[in-house]
């Protein structure tokens, strides 16, 4: 009989072989990566395409286009499409990030064939009604105004701008820039991107050949102009700077510290992830212990390594009382410098490794989560064994390597500093 008075034993985490996806090519050349795992008859469909912010000339255009794609096609109006998805118990959304745009559908496998024709329609047959555009634009302008009133949002947007300048990675939509958009801008962007660029599809859940056949009969029947790939030049980083934006009624200040860094294609990325986690990437990190637990300046502080397709940056974010801003920034720089000067203990490093490996293994239990990692490999052009390399690099990381990476990437003098809040 199980003795419930004793806690389960703890064991070291061992390397786990990353599951491989099945690859299929539809008759028009679309590549489908599928992960067949799980007993429940559900699926997650993701179509990713080159229709992100980096592919547009105006901040906010990609996101607004994605939203308006839900407002009807030349075959069915918005009401019919929404009612059809609702009738089949499916959740769906279309979103654009800086690097890409994604059409996502969750549903029951038995309804897959009923839903995919609507997806195919919206990829190439959206009509962008003028009245719907005006209503959605007004909603987006109001949401954008509210966002800019938040110190945390403002600080994050300003920091990216200070890092990347006029590059698409550095642009941020404003109420004024959104107000200049016209429905013709969305139509032009849609035709250039969604309707023209061959996408990638990621399918996960209880998947069989039947779902692949349905994709071939629907999305496989679309025609794309593959001779005109969208190529965006690499960004140019700006020089480090310091920005203070005062909000008279703000009781707290949002601090964002950023520094140009690397993305997943760089060989240092794996072990830099260990360094970042140790410094500010989990609840037991050094920044949490110093700024939150010892100083009591904030409810939370974190650092993050932000990898994007064309670049990457490292950032620290927190909110503190106005009178604690200067000391908080000073303490962050101090913690960075300590990692550059001193070796981390084997005990602390082991704790961080176990945390990272525990998080990683926890993300390999669901087909949907595995498909997310497959998507990263495919869209970012990484090696097929990327996540096997990740585990090897985590296990082999040493205190000396942590110090070397801190000296290479975490120079406090190169930080871009942004503070938005009270005096």
mmCIF file with all atom_site columns, N, CA and C in Angstrom, residues 113-155:
data_model
loop_
_atom_site.group_PDB
_atom_site.id
_atom_site.type_symbol
_atom_site.label_atom_id
_atom_site.label_alt_id
_atom_site.label_comp_id
_atom_site.label_asym_id
_atom_site.label_entity_id
_atom_site.label_seq_id
_atom_site.pdbx_PDB_ins_code
_atom_site.Cartn_x
_atom_site.Cartn_y
_atom_site.Cartn_z
_atom_site.occupancy
_atom_site.B_iso_or_equiv
_atom_site.pdbx_formal_charge
_atom_site.auth_seq_id
_atom_site.auth_comp_id
_atom_site.auth_asym_id
_atom_site.auth_atom_id
_atom_site.pdbx_PDB_model_num
ATOM 1   N N  . UNK A 1 113 ? -13.148 18.745 -41.219 1.00 0.00 ? 113 UNK A N  1
ATOM 2   C CA . UNK A 1 113 ? -13.513 18.919 -42.620 1.00 0.00 ? 113 UNK A CA 1
ATOM 3   C C  . UNK A 1 113 ? -14.517 20.029 -42.863 1.00 0.00 ? 113 UNK A C  1
ATOM 4   N N  . UNK A 1 114 ? -15.342 20.329 -41.859 1.00 0.00 ? 114 UNK A N  1
ATOM 5   C CA . UNK A 1 114 ? -16.336 21.398 -42.002 1.00 0.00 ? 114 UNK A CA 1
ATOM 6   C C  . UNK A 1 114 ? -15.717 22.777 -41.813 1.00 0.00 ? 114 UNK A C  1
ATOM 7   N N  . UNK A 1 115 ? -14.591 22.858 -41.110 1.00 0.00 ? 115 UNK A N  1
ATOM 8   C CA . UNK A 1 115 ? -13.992 24.149 -40.768 1.00 0.00 ? 115 UNK A CA 1
ATOM 9   C C  . UNK A 1 115 ? -12.938 24.624 -41.763 1.00 0.00 ? 115 UNK A C  1
ATOM 10  N N  . UNK A 1 116 ? -12.186 23.699 -42.338 1.00 0.00 ? 116 UNK A N  1
ATOM 11  C CA . UNK A 1 116 ? -11.065 24.098 -43.192 1.00 0.00 ? 116 UNK A CA 1
ATOM 12  C C  . UNK A 1 116 ? -11.463 24.878 -44.451 1.00 0.00 ? 116 UNK A C  1
ATOM 13  N N  . UNK A 1 117 ? -12.629 24.612 -45.063 1.00 0.00 ? 117 UNK A N  1
ATOM 14  C CA . UNK A 1 117 ? -13.004 25.439 -46.217 1.00 0.00 ? 117 UNK A CA 1
ATOM 15  C C  . UNK A 1 117 ? -13.112 26.924 -45.871 1.00 0.00 ? 117 UNK A C  1
ATOM 16  N N  . UNK A 1 118 ? -13.568 27.237 -44.661 1.00 0.00 ? 118 UNK A N  1
ATOM 17  C CA . UNK A 1 118 ? -13.659 28.642 -44.248 1.00 0.00 ? 118 UNK A CA 1
ATOM 18  C C  . UNK A 1 118 ? -12.268 29.248 -44.066 1.00 0.00 ? 118 UNK A C  1
ATOM 19  N N  . UNK A 1 119 ? -11.345 28.445 -43.548 1.00 0.00 ? 119 UNK A N  1
ATOM 20  C CA . UNK A 1 119 ? -9.968  28.929 -43.405 1.00 0.00 ? 119 UNK A CA 1
ATOM 21  C C  . UNK A 1 119 ? -9.398  29.257 -44.780 1.00 0.00 ? 119 UNK A C  1
ATOM 22  N N  . UNK A 1 120 ? -9.580  28.353 -45.732 1.00 0.00 ? 120 UNK A N  1
ATOM 23  C CA . UNK A 1 120 ? -9.068  28.575 -47.089 1.00 0.00 ? 120 UNK A CA 1
ATOM 24  C C  . UNK A 1 120 ? -9.661  29.840 -47.702 1.00 0.00 ? 120 UNK A C  1
ATOM 25  N N  . UNK A 1 121 ? -10.943 30.066 -47.465 1.00 0.00 ? 121 UNK A N  1
ATOM 26  C CA . UNK A 1 121 ? -11.592 31.295 -47.956 1.00 0.00 ? 121 UNK A CA 1
ATOM 27  C C  . UNK A 1 121 ? -10.903 32.540 -47.419 1.00 0.00 ? 121 UNK A C  1
ATOM 28  N N  . UNK A 1 122 ? -10.689 32.549 -46.111 1.00 0.00 ? 122 UNK A N  1
ATOM 29  C CA . UNK A 1 122 ? -10.159 33.760 -45.482 1.00 0.00 ? 122 UNK A CA 1
ATOM 30  C C  . UNK A 1 122 ? -8.697  34.028 -45.825 1.00 0.00 ? 122 UNK A C  1
ATOM 31  N N  . UNK A 1 123 ? -8.002  33.020 -46.324 1.00 0.00 ? 123 UNK A N  1
ATOM 32  C CA . UNK A 1 123 ? -6.609  33.239 -46.725 1.00 0.00 ? 123 UNK A CA 1
ATOM 33  C C  . UNK A 1 123 ? -6.536  34.059 -48.009 1.00 0.00 ? 123 UNK A C  1
ATOM 34  N N  . UNK A 1 124 ? -7.514  33.908 -48.900 1.00 0.00 ? 124 UNK A N  1
ATOM 35  C CA . UNK A 1 124 ? -7.397  34.592 -50.197 1.00 0.00 ? 124 UNK A CA 1
ATOM 36  C C  . UNK A 1 124 ? -8.654  35.323 -50.661 1.00 0.00 ? 124 UNK A C  1
ATOM 37  N N  . UNK A 1 125 ? -9.753  35.284 -49.896 1.00 0.00 ? 125 UNK A N  1
ATOM 38  C CA . UNK A 1 125 ? -11.000 35.851 -50.399 1.00 0.00 ? 125 UNK A CA 1
ATOM 39  C C  . UNK A 1 125 ? -11.636 36.882 -49.465 1.00 0.00 ? 125 UNK A C  1
ATOM 40  N N  . UNK A 1 126 ? -10.888 37.437 -48.538 1.00 0.00 ? 126 UNK A N  1
ATOM 41  C CA . UNK A 1 126 ? -11.445 38.457 -47.638 1.00 0.00 ? 126 UNK A CA 1
ATOM 42  C C  . UNK A 1 126 ? -11.760 39.739 -48.404 1.00 0.00 ? 126 UNK A C  1
ATOM 43  N N  . UNK A 1 127 ? -12.817 40.449 -47.965 1.00 0.00 ? 127 UNK A N  1
ATOM 44  C CA . UNK A 1 127 ? -13.275 41.621 -48.724 1.00 0.00 ? 127 UNK A CA 1
ATOM 45  C C  . UNK A 1 127 ? -13.137 42.944 -47.973 1.00 0.00 ? 127 UNK A C  1
ATOM 46  N N  . UNK A 1 128 ? -12.913 42.939 -46.679 1.00 0.00 ? 128 UNK A N  1
ATOM 47  C CA . UNK A 1 128 ? -12.688 44.144 -45.883 1.00 0.00 ? 128 UNK A CA 1
ATOM 48  C C  . UNK A 1 128 ? -13.765 45.222 -46.104 1.00 0.00 ? 128 UNK A C  1
ATOM 49  N N  . UNK A 1 129 ? -14.989 44.984 -45.637 1.00 0.00 ? 129 UNK A N  1
ATOM 50  C CA . UNK A 1 129 ? -16.067 45.967 -45.807 1.00 0.00 ? 129 UNK A CA 1
ATOM 51  C C  . UNK A 1 129 ? -15.710 47.303 -45.155 1.00 0.00 ? 129 UNK A C  1
ATOM 52  N N  . UNK A 1 130 ? -16.026 48.394 -45.837 1.00 0.00 ? 130 UNK A N  1
ATOM 53  C CA . UNK A 1 130 ? -15.662 49.738 -45.368 1.00 0.00 ? 130 UNK A CA 1
ATOM 54  C C  . UNK A 1 130 ? -16.236 50.038 -43.987 1.00 0.00 ? 130 UNK A C  1
ATOM 55  N N  . UNK A 1 131 ? -17.502 49.718 -43.774 1.00 0.00 ? 131 UNK A N  1
ATOM 56  C CA . UNK A 1 131 ? -18.128 50.014 -42.485 1.00 0.00 ? 131 UNK A CA 1
ATOM 57  C C  . UNK A 1 131 ? -17.500 49.206 -41.351 1.00 0.00 ? 131 UNK A C  1
ATOM 58  N N  . UNK A 1 132 ? -17.190 47.950 -41.631 1.00 0.00 ? 132 UNK A N  1
ATOM 59  C CA . UNK A 1 132 ? -16.534 47.111 -40.629 1.00 0.00 ? 132 UNK A CA 1
ATOM 60  C C  . UNK A 1 132 ? -15.147 47.658 -40.307 1.00 0.00 ? 132 UNK A C  1
ATOM 61  N N  . UNK A 1 133 ? -14.466 48.144 -41.331 1.00 0.00 ? 133 UNK A N  1
ATOM 62  C CA . UNK A 1 133 ? -13.140 48.729 -41.129 1.00 0.00 ? 133 UNK A CA 1
ATOM 63  C C  . UNK A 1 133 ? -13.215 49.943 -40.209 1.00 0.00 ? 133 UNK A C  1
ATOM 64  N N  . UNK A 1 134 ? -14.183 50.816 -40.454 1.00 0.00 ? 134 UNK A N  1
ATOM 65  C CA . UNK A 1 134 ? -14.304 52.029 -39.642 1.00 0.00 ? 134 UNK A CA 1
ATOM 66  C C  . UNK A 1 134 ? -14.584 51.694 -38.179 1.00 0.00 ? 134 UNK A C  1
ATOM 67  N N  . UNK A 1 135 ? -15.463 50.715 -37.949 1.00 0.00 ? 135 UNK A N  1
ATOM 68  C CA . UNK A 1 135 ? -15.780 50.326 -36.570 1.00 0.00 ? 135 UNK A CA 1
ATOM 69  C C  . UNK A 1 135 ? -14.566 49.716 -35.878 1.00 0.00 ? 135 UNK A C  1
ATOM 70  N N  . UNK A 1 136 ? -13.885 48.816 -36.576 1.00 0.00 ? 136 UNK A N  1
ATOM 71  C CA . UNK A 1 136 ? -12.722 48.154 -35.980 1.00 0.00 ? 136 UNK A CA 1
ATOM 72  C C  . UNK A 1 136 ? -11.587 49.141 -35.737 1.00 0.00 ? 136 UNK A C  1
ATOM 73  N N  . UNK A 1 137 ? -11.413 50.076 -36.660 1.00 0.00 ? 137 UNK A N  1
ATOM 74  C CA . UNK A 1 137 ? -10.354 51.074 -36.504 1.00 0.00 ? 137 UNK A CA 1
ATOM 75  C C  . UNK A 1 137 ? -10.605 51.936 -35.271 1.00 0.00 ? 137 UNK A C  1
ATOM 76  N N  . UNK A 1 138 ? -11.840 52.339 -35.058 1.00 0.00 ? 138 UNK A N  1
ATOM 77  C CA . UNK A 1 138 ? -12.164 53.156 -33.888 1.00 0.00 ? 138 UNK A CA 1
ATOM 78  C C  . UNK A 1 138 ? -11.910 52.382 -32.596 1.00 0.00 ? 138 UNK A C  1
ATOM 79  N N  . UNK A 1 139 ? -12.261 51.097 -32.605 1.00 0.00 ? 139 UNK A N  1
ATOM 80  C CA . UNK A 1 139 ? -11.998 50.255 -31.428 1.00 0.00 ? 139 UNK A CA 1
ATOM 81  C C  . UNK A 1 139 ? -10.502 50.168 -31.160 1.00 0.00 ? 139 UNK A C  1
ATOM 82  N N  . UNK A 1 140 ? -9.716  49.956 -32.221 1.00 0.00 ? 140 UNK A N  1
ATOM 83  C CA . UNK A 1 140 ? -8.261  49.829 -32.068 1.00 0.00 ? 140 UNK A CA 1
ATOM 84  C C  . UNK A 1 140 ? -7.637  51.129 -31.576 1.00 0.00 ? 140 UNK A C  1
ATOM 85  N N  . UNK A 1 141 ? -8.140  52.261 -32.060 1.00 0.00 ? 141 UNK A N  1
ATOM 86  C CA . UNK A 1 141 ? -7.613  53.556 -31.623 1.00 0.00 ? 141 UNK A CA 1
ATOM 87  C C  . UNK A 1 141 ? -7.875  53.763 -30.136 1.00 0.00 ? 141 UNK A C  1
ATOM 88  N N  . UNK A 1 142 ? -9.076  53.429 -29.687 1.00 0.00 ? 142 UNK A N  1
ATOM 89  C CA . UNK A 1 142 ? -9.400  53.589 -28.268 1.00 0.00 ? 142 UNK A CA 1
ATOM 90  C C  . UNK A 1 142 ? -8.579  52.645 -27.394 1.00 0.00 ? 142 UNK A C  1
ATOM 91  N N  . UNK A 1 143 ? -8.417  51.400 -27.838 1.00 0.00 ? 143 UNK A N  1
ATOM 92  C CA . UNK A 1 143 ? -7.586  50.448 -27.096 1.00 0.00 ? 143 UNK A CA 1
ATOM 93  C C  . UNK A 1 143 ? -6.147  50.932 -27.031 1.00 0.00 ? 143 UNK A C  1
ATOM 94  N N  . UNK A 1 144 ? -5.667  51.484 -28.132 1.00 0.00 ? 144 UNK A N  1
ATOM 95  C CA . UNK A 1 144 ? -4.291  51.970 -28.184 1.00 0.00 ? 144 UNK A CA 1
ATOM 96  C C  . UNK A 1 144 ? -4.079  53.148 -27.239 1.00 0.00 ? 144 UNK A C  1
ATOM 97  N N  . UNK A 1 145 ? -5.069  54.042 -27.180 1.00 0.00 ? 145 UNK A N  1
ATOM 98  C CA . UNK A 1 145 ? -4.990  55.176 -26.250 1.00 0.00 ? 145 UNK A CA 1
ATOM 99  C C  . UNK A 1 145 ? -4.882  54.689 -24.812 1.00 0.00 ? 145 UNK A C  1
ATOM 100 N N  . UNK A 1 146 ? -5.719  53.718 -24.469 1.00 0.00 ? 146 UNK A N  1
ATOM 101 C CA . UNK A 1 146 ? -5.697  53.175 -23.107 1.00 0.00 ? 146 UNK A CA 1
ATOM 102 C C  . UNK A 1 146 ? -4.365  52.506 -22.795 1.00 0.00 ? 146 UNK A C  1
ATOM 103 N N  . UNK A 1 147 ? -3.814  51.807 -23.773 1.00 0.00 ? 147 UNK A N  1
ATOM 104 C CA . UNK A 1 147 ? -2.523  51.143 -23.557 1.00 0.00 ? 147 UNK A CA 1
ATOM 105 C C  . UNK A 1 147 ? -1.416  52.149 -23.268 1.00 0.00 ? 147 UNK A C  1
ATOM 106 N N  . UNK A 1 148 ? -1.395  53.237 -24.045 1.00 0.00 ? 148 UNK A N  1
ATOM 107 C CA . UNK A 1 148 ? -0.340  54.238 -23.861 1.00 0.00 ? 148 UNK A CA 1
ATOM 108 C C  . UNK A 1 148 ? -0.469  54.972 -22.528 1.00 0.00 ? 148 UNK A C  1
ATOM 109 N N  . UNK A 1 149 ? -1.653  54.918 -21.923 1.00 0.00 ? 149 UNK A N  1
ATOM 110 C CA . UNK A 1 149 ? -1.823  55.525 -20.602 1.00 0.00 ? 149 UNK A CA 1
ATOM 111 C C  . UNK A 1 149 ? -1.200  54.674 -19.501 1.00 0.00 ? 149 UNK A C  1
ATOM 112 N N  . UNK A 1 150 ? -0.920  53.417 -19.807 1.00 0.00 ? 150 UNK A N  1
ATOM 113 C CA . UNK A 1 150 ? -0.301  52.511 -18.833 1.00 0.00 ? 150 UNK A CA 1
ATOM 114 C C  . UNK A 1 150 ? 1.214   52.678 -18.885 1.00 0.00 ? 150 UNK A C  1
ATOM 115 N N  . UNK A 1 151 ? 1.815   52.919 -17.728 1.00 0.00 ? 151 UNK A N  1
ATOM 116 C CA . UNK A 1 151 ? 3.264   53.150 -17.705 1.00 0.00 ? 151 UNK A CA 1
ATOM 117 C C  . UNK A 1 151 ? 4.043   51.925 -18.176 1.00 0.00 ? 151 UNK A C  1
ATOM 118 N N  . UNK A 1 152 ? 3.587   50.731 -17.835 1.00 0.00 ? 152 UNK A N  1
ATOM 119 C CA . UNK A 1 152 ? 4.309   49.516 -18.219 1.00 0.00 ? 152 UNK A CA 1
ATOM 120 C C  . UNK A 1 152 ? 4.321   49.345 -19.736 1.00 0.00 ? 152 UNK A C  1
ATOM 121 N N  . UNK A 1 153 ? 3.166   49.567 -20.373 1.00 0.00 ? 153 UNK A N  1
ATOM 122 C CA . UNK A 1 153 ? 3.085   49.451 -21.830 1.00 0.00 ? 153 UNK A CA 1
ATOM 123 C C  . UNK A 1 153 ? 3.975   50.498 -22.493 1.00 0.00 ? 153 UNK A C  1
ATOM 124 N N  . UNK A 1 154 ? 3.865   51.727 -22.042 1.00 0.00 ? 154 UNK A N  1
ATOM 125 C CA . UNK A 1 154 ? 4.650   52.814 -22.630 1.00 0.00 ? 154 UNK A CA 1
ATOM 126 C C  . UNK A 1 154 ? 6.139   52.545 -22.513 1.00 0.00 ? 154 UNK A C  1
ATOM 127 N N  . UNK A 1 155 ? 6.578   52.105 -21.334 1.00 0.00 ? 155 UNK A N  1
ATOM 128 C CA . UNK A 1 155 ? 8.005   51.858 -21.124 1.00 0.00 ? 155 UNK A CA 1
ATOM 129 C C  . UNK A 1 155 ? 8.522   50.760 -22.044 1.00 0.00 ? 155 UNK A C  1
#
